[in-house]
Structure formats: C-alpha cells, structure tokens
XYZ file of C-alpha atoms in Angstrom:
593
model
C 178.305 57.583 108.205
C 180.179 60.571 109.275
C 184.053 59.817 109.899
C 187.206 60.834 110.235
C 189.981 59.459 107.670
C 193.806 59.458 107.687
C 196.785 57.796 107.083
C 198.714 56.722 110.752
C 202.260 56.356 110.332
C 204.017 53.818 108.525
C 200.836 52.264 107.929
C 199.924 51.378 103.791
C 196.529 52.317 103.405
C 194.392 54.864 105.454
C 192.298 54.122 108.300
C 188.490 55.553 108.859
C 186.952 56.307 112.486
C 183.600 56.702 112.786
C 182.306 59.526 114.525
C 179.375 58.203 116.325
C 179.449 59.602 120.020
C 178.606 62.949 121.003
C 182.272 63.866 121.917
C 185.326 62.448 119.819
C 188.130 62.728 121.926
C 191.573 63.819 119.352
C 194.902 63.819 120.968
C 198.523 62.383 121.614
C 196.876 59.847 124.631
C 196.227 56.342 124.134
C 192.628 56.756 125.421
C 191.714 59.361 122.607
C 189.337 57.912 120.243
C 191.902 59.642 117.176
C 195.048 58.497 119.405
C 197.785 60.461 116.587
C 201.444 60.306 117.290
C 203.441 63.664 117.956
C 205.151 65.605 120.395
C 203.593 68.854 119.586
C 200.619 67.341 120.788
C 198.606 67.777 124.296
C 197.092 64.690 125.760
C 193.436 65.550 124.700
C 194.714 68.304 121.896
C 190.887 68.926 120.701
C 187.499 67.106 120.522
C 184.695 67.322 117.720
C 181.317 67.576 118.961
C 177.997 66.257 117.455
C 174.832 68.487 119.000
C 172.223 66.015 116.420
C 172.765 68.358 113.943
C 176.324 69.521 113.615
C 180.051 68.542 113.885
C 182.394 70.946 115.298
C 185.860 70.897 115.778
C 187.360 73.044 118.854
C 190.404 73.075 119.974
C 191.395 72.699 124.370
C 192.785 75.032 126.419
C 195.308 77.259 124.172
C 195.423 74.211 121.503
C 194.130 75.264 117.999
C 193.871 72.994 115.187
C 193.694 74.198 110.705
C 190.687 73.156 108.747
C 191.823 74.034 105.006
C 195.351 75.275 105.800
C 193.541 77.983 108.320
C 194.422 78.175 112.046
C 191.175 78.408 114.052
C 190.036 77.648 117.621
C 186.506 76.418 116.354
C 184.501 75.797 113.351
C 181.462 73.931 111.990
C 182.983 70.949 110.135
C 181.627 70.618 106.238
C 181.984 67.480 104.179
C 185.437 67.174 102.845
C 187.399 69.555 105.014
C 190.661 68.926 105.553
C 191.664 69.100 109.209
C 195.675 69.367 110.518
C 196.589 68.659 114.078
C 199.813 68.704 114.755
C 201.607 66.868 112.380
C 198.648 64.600 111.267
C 196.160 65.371 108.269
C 192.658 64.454 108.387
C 189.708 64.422 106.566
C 185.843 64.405 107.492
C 183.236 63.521 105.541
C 179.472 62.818 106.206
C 179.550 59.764 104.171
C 181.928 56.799 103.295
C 183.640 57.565 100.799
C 184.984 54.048 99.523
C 188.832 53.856 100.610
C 189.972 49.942 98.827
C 186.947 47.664 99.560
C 185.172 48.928 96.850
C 182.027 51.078 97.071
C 178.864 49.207 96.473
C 177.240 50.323 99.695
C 177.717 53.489 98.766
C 174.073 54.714 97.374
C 172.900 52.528 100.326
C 174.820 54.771 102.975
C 174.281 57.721 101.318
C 170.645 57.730 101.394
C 170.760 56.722 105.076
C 172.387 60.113 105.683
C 170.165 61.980 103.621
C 167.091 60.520 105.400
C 168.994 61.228 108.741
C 169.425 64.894 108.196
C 166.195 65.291 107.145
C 164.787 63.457 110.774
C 167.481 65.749 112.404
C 166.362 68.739 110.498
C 162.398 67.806 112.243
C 164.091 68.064 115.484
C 163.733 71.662 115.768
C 160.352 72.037 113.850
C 158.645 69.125 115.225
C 155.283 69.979 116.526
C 155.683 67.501 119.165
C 157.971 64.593 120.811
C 155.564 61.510 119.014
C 155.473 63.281 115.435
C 159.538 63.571 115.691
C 159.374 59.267 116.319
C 156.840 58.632 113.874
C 159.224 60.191 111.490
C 162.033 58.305 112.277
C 160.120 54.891 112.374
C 158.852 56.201 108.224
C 162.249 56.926 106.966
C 163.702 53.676 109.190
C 160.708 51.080 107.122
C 161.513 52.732 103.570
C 165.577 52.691 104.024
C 165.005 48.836 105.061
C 162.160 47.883 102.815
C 160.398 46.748 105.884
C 156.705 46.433 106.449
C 156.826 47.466 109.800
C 159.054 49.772 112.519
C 158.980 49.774 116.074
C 160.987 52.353 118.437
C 161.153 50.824 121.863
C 162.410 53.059 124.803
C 163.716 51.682 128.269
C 161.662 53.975 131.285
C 161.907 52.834 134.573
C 163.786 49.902 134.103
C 161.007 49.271 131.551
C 160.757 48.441 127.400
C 158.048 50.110 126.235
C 157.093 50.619 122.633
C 156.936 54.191 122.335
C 156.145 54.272 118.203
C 155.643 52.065 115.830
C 154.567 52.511 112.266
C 153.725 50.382 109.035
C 154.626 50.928 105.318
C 151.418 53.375 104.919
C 152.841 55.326 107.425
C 150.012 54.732 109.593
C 150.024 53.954 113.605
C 150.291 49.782 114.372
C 147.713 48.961 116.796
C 148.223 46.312 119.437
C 152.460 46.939 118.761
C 153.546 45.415 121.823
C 152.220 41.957 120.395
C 153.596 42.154 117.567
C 157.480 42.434 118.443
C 159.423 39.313 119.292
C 160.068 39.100 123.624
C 163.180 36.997 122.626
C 165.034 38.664 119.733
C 164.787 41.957 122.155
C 165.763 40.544 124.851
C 168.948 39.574 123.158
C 169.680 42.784 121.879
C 169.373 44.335 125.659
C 171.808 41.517 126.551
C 174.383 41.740 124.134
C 174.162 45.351 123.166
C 174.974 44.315 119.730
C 172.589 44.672 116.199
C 171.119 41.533 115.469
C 169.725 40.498 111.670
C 166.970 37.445 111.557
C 166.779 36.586 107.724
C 164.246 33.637 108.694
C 163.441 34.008 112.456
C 160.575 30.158 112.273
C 164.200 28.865 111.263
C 166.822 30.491 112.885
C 168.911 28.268 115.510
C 168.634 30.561 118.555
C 164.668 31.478 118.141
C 162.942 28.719 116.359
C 161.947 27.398 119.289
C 160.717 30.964 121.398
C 156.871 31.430 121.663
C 156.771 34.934 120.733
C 158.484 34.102 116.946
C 156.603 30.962 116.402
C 153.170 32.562 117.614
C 153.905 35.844 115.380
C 155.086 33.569 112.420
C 158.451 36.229 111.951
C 160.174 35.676 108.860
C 163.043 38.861 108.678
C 163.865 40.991 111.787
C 166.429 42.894 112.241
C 166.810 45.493 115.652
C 169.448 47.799 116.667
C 170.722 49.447 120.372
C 170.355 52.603 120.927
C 173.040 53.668 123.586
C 174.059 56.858 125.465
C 177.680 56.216 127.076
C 177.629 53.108 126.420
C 174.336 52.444 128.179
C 171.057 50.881 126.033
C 168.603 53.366 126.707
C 166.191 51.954 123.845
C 166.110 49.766 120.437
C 165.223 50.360 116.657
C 163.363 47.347 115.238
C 162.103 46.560 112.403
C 160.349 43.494 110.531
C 158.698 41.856 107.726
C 156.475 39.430 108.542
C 155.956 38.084 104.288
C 159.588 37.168 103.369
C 162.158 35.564 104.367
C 165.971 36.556 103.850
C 164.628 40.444 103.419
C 167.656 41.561 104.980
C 171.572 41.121 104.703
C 174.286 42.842 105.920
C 174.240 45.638 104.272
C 170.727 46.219 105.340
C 171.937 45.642 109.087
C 174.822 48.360 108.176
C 172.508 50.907 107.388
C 170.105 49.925 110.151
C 173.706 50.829 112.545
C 173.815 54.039 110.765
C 170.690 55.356 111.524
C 170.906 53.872 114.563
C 173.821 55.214 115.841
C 173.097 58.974 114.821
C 169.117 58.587 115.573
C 170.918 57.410 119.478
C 172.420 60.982 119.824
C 168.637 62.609 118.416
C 166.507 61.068 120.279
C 168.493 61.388 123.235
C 168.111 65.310 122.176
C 164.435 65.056 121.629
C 164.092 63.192 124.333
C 165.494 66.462 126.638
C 164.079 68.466 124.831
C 160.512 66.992 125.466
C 161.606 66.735 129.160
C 162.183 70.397 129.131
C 159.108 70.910 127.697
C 156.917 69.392 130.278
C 159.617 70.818 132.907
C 157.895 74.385 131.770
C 154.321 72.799 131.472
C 154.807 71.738 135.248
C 156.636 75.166 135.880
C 153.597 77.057 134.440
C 150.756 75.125 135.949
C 152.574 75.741 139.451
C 152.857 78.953 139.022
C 148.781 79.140 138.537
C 148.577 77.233 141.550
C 151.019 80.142 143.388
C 149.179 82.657 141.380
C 147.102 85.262 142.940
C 146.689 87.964 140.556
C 150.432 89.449 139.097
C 151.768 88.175 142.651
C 153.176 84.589 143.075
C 152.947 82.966 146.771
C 152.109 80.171 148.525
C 154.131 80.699 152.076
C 152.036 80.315 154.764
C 152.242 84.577 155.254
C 151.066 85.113 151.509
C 147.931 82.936 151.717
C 146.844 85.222 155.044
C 147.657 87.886 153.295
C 144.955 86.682 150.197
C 142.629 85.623 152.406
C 142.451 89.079 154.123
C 142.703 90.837 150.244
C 139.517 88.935 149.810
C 138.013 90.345 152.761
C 138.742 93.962 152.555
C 138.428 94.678 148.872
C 134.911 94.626 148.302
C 134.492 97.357 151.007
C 135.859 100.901 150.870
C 138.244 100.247 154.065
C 141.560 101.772 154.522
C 144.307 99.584 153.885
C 147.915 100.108 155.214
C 150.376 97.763 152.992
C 153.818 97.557 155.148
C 156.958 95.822 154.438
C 160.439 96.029 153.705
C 161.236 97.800 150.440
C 160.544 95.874 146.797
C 157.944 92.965 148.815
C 155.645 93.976 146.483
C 153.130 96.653 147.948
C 151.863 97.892 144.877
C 150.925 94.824 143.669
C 149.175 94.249 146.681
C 147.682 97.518 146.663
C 146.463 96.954 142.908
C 144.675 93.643 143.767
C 142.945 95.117 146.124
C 141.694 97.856 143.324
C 141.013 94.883 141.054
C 138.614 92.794 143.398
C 136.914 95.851 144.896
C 133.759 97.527 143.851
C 136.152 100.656 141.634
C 137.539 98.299 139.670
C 136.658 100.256 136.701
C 137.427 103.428 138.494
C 141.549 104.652 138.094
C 144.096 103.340 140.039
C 146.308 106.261 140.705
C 149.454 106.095 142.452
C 151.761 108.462 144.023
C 155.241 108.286 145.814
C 155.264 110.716 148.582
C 159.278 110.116 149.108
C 159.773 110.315 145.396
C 158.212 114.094 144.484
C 160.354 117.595 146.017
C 158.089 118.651 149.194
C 157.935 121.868 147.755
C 155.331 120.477 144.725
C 153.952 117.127 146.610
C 151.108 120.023 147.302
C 150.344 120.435 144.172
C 150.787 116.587 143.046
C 148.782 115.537 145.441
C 145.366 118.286 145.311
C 146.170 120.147 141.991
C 146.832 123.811 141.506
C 145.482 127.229 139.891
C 147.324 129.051 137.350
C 149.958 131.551 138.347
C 149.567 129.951 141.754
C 153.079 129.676 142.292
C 156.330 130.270 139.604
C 156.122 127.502 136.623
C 152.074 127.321 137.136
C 151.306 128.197 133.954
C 148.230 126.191 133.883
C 145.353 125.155 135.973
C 146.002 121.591 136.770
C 144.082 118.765 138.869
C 145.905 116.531 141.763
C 146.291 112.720 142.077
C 143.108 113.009 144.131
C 141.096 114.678 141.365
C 142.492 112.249 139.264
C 141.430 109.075 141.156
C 137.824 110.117 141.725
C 135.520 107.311 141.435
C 138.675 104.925 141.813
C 141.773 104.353 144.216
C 144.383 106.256 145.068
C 147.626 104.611 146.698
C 150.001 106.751 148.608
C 152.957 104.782 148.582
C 155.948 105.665 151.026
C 153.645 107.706 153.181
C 155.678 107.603 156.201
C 158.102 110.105 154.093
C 154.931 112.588 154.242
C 156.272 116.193 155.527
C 154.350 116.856 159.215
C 151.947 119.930 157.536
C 150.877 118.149 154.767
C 149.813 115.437 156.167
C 147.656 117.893 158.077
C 145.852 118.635 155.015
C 146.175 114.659 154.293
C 144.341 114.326 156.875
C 141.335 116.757 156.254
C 141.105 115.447 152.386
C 140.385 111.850 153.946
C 138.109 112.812 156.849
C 135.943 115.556 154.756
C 136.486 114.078 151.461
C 137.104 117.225 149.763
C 140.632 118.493 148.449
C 141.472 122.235 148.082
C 143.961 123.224 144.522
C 146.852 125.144 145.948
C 146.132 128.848 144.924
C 142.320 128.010 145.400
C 139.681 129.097 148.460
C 137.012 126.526 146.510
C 137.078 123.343 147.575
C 135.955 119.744 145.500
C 134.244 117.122 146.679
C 136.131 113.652 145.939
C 134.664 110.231 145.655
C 137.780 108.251 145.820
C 139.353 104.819 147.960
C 142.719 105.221 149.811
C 145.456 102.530 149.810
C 148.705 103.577 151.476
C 151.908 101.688 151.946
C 155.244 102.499 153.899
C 158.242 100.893 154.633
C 158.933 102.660 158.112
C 157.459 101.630 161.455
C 154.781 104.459 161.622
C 154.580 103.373 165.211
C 158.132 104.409 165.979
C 157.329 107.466 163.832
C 154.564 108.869 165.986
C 157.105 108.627 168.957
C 159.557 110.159 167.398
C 157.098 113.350 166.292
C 157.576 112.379 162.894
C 154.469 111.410 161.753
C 150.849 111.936 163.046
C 148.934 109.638 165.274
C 145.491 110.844 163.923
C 146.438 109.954 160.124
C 148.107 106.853 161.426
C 144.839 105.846 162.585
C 142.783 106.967 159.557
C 144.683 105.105 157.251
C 145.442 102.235 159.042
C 141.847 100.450 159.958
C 143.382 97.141 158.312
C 147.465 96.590 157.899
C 148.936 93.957 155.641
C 152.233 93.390 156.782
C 154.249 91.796 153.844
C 156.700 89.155 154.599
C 160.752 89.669 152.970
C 161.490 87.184 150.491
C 163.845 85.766 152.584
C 161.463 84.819 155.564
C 158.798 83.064 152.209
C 160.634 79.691 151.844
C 159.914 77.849 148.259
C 158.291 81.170 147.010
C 161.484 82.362 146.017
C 162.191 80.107 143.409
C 158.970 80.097 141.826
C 159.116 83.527 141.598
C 162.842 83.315 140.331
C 161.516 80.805 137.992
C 159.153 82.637 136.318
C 160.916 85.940 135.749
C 163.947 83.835 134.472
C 161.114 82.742 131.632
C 159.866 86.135 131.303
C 163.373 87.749 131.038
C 164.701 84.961 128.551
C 161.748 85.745 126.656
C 162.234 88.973 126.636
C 165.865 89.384 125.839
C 165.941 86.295 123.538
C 168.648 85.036 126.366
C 169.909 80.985 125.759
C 169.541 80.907 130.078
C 166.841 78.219 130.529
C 167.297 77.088 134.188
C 169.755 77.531 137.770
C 172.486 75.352 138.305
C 172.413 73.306 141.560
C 174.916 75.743 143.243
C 172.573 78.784 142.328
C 169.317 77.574 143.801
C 171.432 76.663 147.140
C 172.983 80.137 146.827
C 169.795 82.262 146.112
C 168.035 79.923 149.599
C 170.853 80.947 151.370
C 170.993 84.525 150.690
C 169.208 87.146 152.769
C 167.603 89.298 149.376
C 168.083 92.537 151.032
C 166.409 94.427 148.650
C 163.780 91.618 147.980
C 161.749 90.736 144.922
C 163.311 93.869 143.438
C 166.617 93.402 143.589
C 165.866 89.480 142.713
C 164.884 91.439 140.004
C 167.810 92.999 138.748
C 170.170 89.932 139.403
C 168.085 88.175 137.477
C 167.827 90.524 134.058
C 171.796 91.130 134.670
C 172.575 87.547 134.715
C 170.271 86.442 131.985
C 171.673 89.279 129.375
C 175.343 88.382 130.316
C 175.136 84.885 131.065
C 177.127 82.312 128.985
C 175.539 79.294 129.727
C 171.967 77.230 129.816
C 172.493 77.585 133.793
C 172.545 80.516 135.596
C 175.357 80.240 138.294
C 175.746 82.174 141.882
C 178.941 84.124 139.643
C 176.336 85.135 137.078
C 173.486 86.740 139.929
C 176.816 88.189 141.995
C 176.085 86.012 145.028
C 179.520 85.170 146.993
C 179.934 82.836 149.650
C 180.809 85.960 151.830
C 177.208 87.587 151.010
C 175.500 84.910 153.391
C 174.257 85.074 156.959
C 176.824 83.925 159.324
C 175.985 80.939 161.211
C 176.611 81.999 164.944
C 177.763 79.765 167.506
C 174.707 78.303 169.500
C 175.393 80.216 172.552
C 176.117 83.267 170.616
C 172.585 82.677 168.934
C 170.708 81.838 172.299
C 172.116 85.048 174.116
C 171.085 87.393 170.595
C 167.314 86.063 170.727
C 167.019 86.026 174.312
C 168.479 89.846 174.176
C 165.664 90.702 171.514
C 162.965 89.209 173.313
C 164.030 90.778 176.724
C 163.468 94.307 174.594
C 159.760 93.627 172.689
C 158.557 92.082 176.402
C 159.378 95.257 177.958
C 158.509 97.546 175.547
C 155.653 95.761 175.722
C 155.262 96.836 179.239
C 156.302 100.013 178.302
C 159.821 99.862 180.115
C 158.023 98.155 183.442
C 160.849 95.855 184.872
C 159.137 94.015 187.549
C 156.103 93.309 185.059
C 158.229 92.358 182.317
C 160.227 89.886 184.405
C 157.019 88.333 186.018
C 155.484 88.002 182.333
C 159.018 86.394 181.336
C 159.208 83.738 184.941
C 161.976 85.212 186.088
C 163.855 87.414 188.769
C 163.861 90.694 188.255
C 167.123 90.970 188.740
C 167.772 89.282 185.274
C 165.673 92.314 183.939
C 168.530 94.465 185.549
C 171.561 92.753 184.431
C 169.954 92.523 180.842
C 169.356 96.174 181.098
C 173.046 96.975 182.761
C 174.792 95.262 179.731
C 172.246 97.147 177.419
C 173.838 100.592 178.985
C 177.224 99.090 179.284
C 177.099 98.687 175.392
C-alpha cells in the first residue's frame, strides 16, 4: 500500500504511515497525520494529495519541501523518492517494502497494487459508471480467490448492491439474496473489515437466518469510507470452502479497499457530473427554440407570435435593448417562413459610413462614384427570393430612408448611378434598439416607414428582466466555451450564480458573452467565481429605501399616464383617482429639478 517511511527521533527502527486519505496532513502539529519534530517547521508545513491516480507532494503557503536533494514547491511523487522536510527524511513508496517483520506478504501486496492501478487507470477510459464497478468486483474475486464479489453502495440512507460479479466475470442475478443481512450489518456498525473463515460456525452468525439459509462458508467485507463516513462496502464470498481466507487475505482486501474508497468516490462524481450535463442538455431542449434558449414567461409570447407571423410575408419590427438577441429572432423567423431556402441577408445600417449605405443597400454602376470600379448589386438584390434584415434601422439617415421607403412600397430598388430600376421579390425584417416612437417626435426618423415596417413588433425582454433564463443560457455557453477552448471550468460557484442573478447585464446576452469566454480562458479553477466574470459587489443595483422606491415608481407612472394623455392634467389625474392638484405638485418638482 502506498506509505510514507522514516525514522522519528530516538526511536530504533523506522516507522511506516500509510497514505490512505485523500489529503495527508505533514507538519510540526500534533494533529498532522506525519506529526515530525522541528522548529523550522510550520504547523501544517505541506500535505500530499491522492486525486485516484496520483500522489503529490506540495508545499503551504511559502513552505517548500526536497524530493531527491531538490527544493520544489510541488511534484508528482514516484516510488522510492526521497522526500526532506525540515530536518526529517522520508521515503514513499507504492508498496511495502518489508522494514523487520519479514516480507512474505509481499507478492500478495504487490499484486493488489498492480490490479489497483490498472482499475484506477479504467477510471478515465471507462465507457461508463457500471463497467468501471464490474472491473473492480473482477480484479477484487481473483486477488481473493473468491467465487463471488459484491460492491454495495449506501443511497439515501439505503444499502443497495450496485455490482456484483462471479469468477466468470459474469453479472450475479438475484445479488441482494445472496449477501449475508447480518455480517453487513456489522460492518456498517463497527466500520471495521470483518473475515468469516466458516460463517454456519462462527460464534456471532451461526445462529442469523441470512448465513444459515445461504449456507456461507468464507466471507470476508470491507468499509468503504469518505472522512471517516461508510459510504459503501466491498464483499466478497465463497460459498464451497471453508477457512478460504486469513489475514493476509483480509490485508489485501483493506488495500484495495482503502484506495478503491478514494476511486469510487471519484467515479462516483464523475458519473454525477455526467448526468448533471445529461439533465443540463435535455433542459436546454426543453428551453430551446431554435439557436435561442428561453422559457420566461416574455420568451414563450415571443415564440408563440414567431409561429404566427413567419409563415406569412408580414413586416416584423424586432426591438430591444442591445445584444437581446434580435438577429436570432429575426433568423427564426426566416427559418419557419415560406423563404426558408431563399438568403437571409443582413445589414447594419449604424455599422456602414452614410456616404456608401446607398450603395450597400441597392447596389451601384461602375464609375458611379470614386472607387466604383465595378458594377455591383445591393443587399436587396442579394436577398431576392429570401429575407433581408435591416438591423439598427433607427440609425437610418432621414433621405435614405426616403428611398427605404419607396423600395418597400414599390418593390423595386434603383443601383446608385442607374435610371433602370429592378423589381425585387424579397421579405423585410428590421430591428432597432431606439424608441422609433420618440424618434418620429424628435424628426429623426419617418412616421410613414415606421408604419411600413412595423405591422407586428416583438419587443425583446433584457436578460435581466428573464429570471432562470439566465443561467441556462450561462450554462450552456460555459459548455460551449470549455469545449471550445479546452478550458478545465466545468460549473459556477455558489457566489457566482448569486452574483450573475443579482447583476443588471447591461449589455445583455452579449456581454454575458464576453465574461463568460474571458473567465473560462483565464480561470484557475473547476468553478467560475464573480472575480473571474469581473462582477463586484459595487456593480449591483442599489436597494433603495422603501419610501425612496415608492416616490421613484409613483414619479414614473405619473409621466407614462400623462403622456398617455398627451400632457392633459385634469384627465391624467381623473384616470389616476386623484386631485389634480397632485398632478401639479408632481409636475412643479419635475420643473424644480
């Protein structure tokens, strides 16, 4: 069994410590499971940790520690490395080797450890959780020259048999009947190994119903703990002869037992993980509606009215904050509708200088302007027989949407350069996020267009406002960007998820985004932490004062009554039930600020 070895002071012959836990504690404190002597010693100097597969060494804090007469703050320990800390030598080695009671277990232990690496080794190429225990129970019945094997796991407060296996290395049928209620239940108690050489006989279970019914002869079963708690046992039996086992067969029933503990524990998270993502993935295809994930309230209306207007050739006006995901919107839309396989063209009218959005948007002839060195079609030549989405159309300059508006009335698009016009056959999705209402008033955009483009509006929630949404959507581009960037981040800590609730996602799905890719590439840990997606404490929405918040809604609701009413007073305050003086106070402070 692995171990640590060295010679304590004053002491005549050396002392061995198996290293059985997942953390070995090494250190100048009493509770240090390698308590050494020394003043140039921390309390807990270093710890060697054992991740099913691997012991390393690493050195707390500042402390380092020499493996071979090299100083190093970690390292992968090897069989027969000699380790200094402080003033005390070690060794380690993955097997006993025999110190002065001789060494006739030796070939015994040895293989134990061989057959253990090799189950450890099928940890990480296992097909699946039940092939990893079958081949534990097989190398457990060969190591112990029993006829059968039997892995029994404690879930909810429950024994169950979980594998069990025969010499053939073939499935046992019926295994719950076959293992002995008593022996078990005196394993759970005592949290000891127990060996049976001739269970019809033995003093404490001659007499129980489950031994004398099954006719046991040798049984021998072995905890398997986690901190100290039994989370399952390893048990094993031959039902043919009696006195099968002895000690040494119970010692090498503890080794495996004791390193398959930490294993399974690891396959046993790992296999939780597992159907964590299977459950992840088959909620996300419950929140899946195309490439967009939802299942807020606002997101289902918002599908339910995609289903509606798609199949038609209706304009569609897709509003929203910026990065709530119009184009994906826009794009379903495409997808369901009778041009599916027609283009889907897209242009950003805020993105392209005004002085060539022209001749993006309906093409130009050659030498029509300096640089036109070729005849060239438009984004609205382009997308005949398909869609064309104008996204950002509020940042439209006034005279071309003038000619906007022609193209979508008439149908026909004029090259710059050109006195022929073209007939297009195409579908027009637009998206903006700008009140085009507030636009019009301000003479910045057209009320005719506004109209013509928006028949039906889909107003797109924030993130913030879409409750649960945002962590399934965080969710799944955490798997996509891990994935993608072969990152070790697998989940959010506790603290993130509260964090990433809490904050208000300004930039929305997009800049949930970028967080996410920045903390997944840099990130240290399994978890992703509020430090790691740059979300302080200071970032959130400050909770006002109940007064505070009562007076700030009652002031915004004051303002969309009467603008409402367009600015009527005495309408507003009959609408609201009260005196219209209220209306002029609210309006007096309004001035007065």
């Amino acid at each position: 069994m692995p171990n640590l070895t060295f010679t304590p002071p004053g002491a005549s012959r050396p002392r061995r410590i198996q290293l059985f836990k997942r953390i070995t504690t090494i250190g100048a404190a009493a509770e240090c499971d390698v308590a050494l002597p020394g003043s140039d010693l921390a309390e807990t100097h270093a710890h060697i940790h054992f991740d099913g597969k691997h012991f390393t060494i690493s050195g707390l804090d500042k402390n380092a520690v020499c493996i071979n007469g090299k100083k190093v703050k970690s390292h992968q320990l090897l069989h027969g490395d000699a380790i200094a800390v402080g003033e005390a030598e070690l060794r380690f080695g993955i097997y006993d080797e025999p110190l002065d009671e001789g060494d006739e277990l030796e070939p015994v232990r040895l293989e134990a450890y061989r057959k253990m690496v090799e189950f450890s080794e099928r940890l990480a190429t296992s097909d699946g959780f039940d092939a990893l225990l079958d081949a534990l129970l097989d190398s457990v019945v060969e190591l112990t020259r029993a006829d059968k094997g039997m892995l029994i796991l404690l879930e909810s407060n429950q024994l169950q048999v979980k594998a069990a296996r025969n010499l053939k290395r073939e499935n046992i049928e019926d295994a719950v009947r076959q293992v002995s209620d008593s022996i078990v239940a005196k394993v759970v108690q005592s949290k000891q190994p127990l060996i049976v050489s001739d269970a019809l006989n033995h003093e404490d279970f001659k007499n129980s119903a489950s031994v004398v019914n099954l006719k046991l002869c040798s049984v021998m079963a072995a905890p398997l703990l986690e901190k100290g708690s039994l989370f399952g046992i390893l048990y094993v039996g031959n039902d043919n002869v009696v006195n099968l086992f002895e000690e040494n067969s119970l010692e090498v029933l503890q080794v495996f037992a004791t390193q398959a503990s930490l294993i399974v524990q690891n396959a046993l998270l790992l296999n939780e993980l597992r159907i964590d993502n299977k459950e992840l993935s088959e909620q996300l295809e419950r929140m899946r509606y195309g490439e967009i994930i939802g299942a807020c309230k606002a997101m289902t209306d918002i599908f339910t009215k995609i289903e509606k207007v798609a199949p038609t050739d209706i304009s569609v006006l897709i509003s929203g904050e910026t990065g709530t995901g119009k184009e994906l919107v826009a794009r379903r839309i495409h997808a369901l509708g009778t041009r599916a396989k027609g283009p889907f063209v897209t242009i950003n009218c805020g993105a392209i200088p005004e002085n060539l959005l022209e001749s993006e948007l309906f093409g130009h002839l050659k030498g029509a302007f300096t640089g036109a060195v070729a005849t060239r079609d438009g984004r609205f030549q382009t997308a005949d027989g398909g869609t064309l989405f104008l996204d950002e159309i509020g940042e439209l300059p006034l005279q071309l949407q003038v000619k906007l508006l022609r193209a979508l009335q008439d149908k026909v698009v004029t090259r710059v350069g050109d006195t022929k016009s073209q007939s297009v056959d195409i579908r027009v999705l637009s998206a903006t996020n700008r009140n085009l209402e507030e636009e019009i008033e301000q003479g910045r955009f057209r009320e005719d267009l506004y109209y013509r483009i928006n028949v039906v509006n889909l107003h797109l929630p924030p993130l913030r406002e879409r409750g649960e949404d945002i962590m399934a959507i965080a969710k799944y581009l955490l798997g996509r960007y891990a994935e993608e960037f072969s990152s070790r981040a697998k989940g959010f800590s506790p603290a993130a998820v509260v964090a990433m609730c809490k904050y208000s996602w300004p930039g929305n799905i997009r800049q949930l985004e970028n967080k996410l890719k920045k903390a997944v590439v840099l990130a240290d840990k399994t978890h992703i932490s509020p430090e790691d997606l740059d979300i302080r404490p200071e970032d959130f929405e400050p909770v006002l004062q109940l007064a505070q918040a009562k007076e700030e809604f009652q002031r915004r609701y004051i303002n969309e009554v009467l603008a409402r009413n367009n600015g009527n007073r005495t309408k507003t305050a009959r609408d609201l039930g009260v005196d219209p003086r209220t209306i002029f106070r609210h309006l007096e402070k309004m001035d007065g600020a």
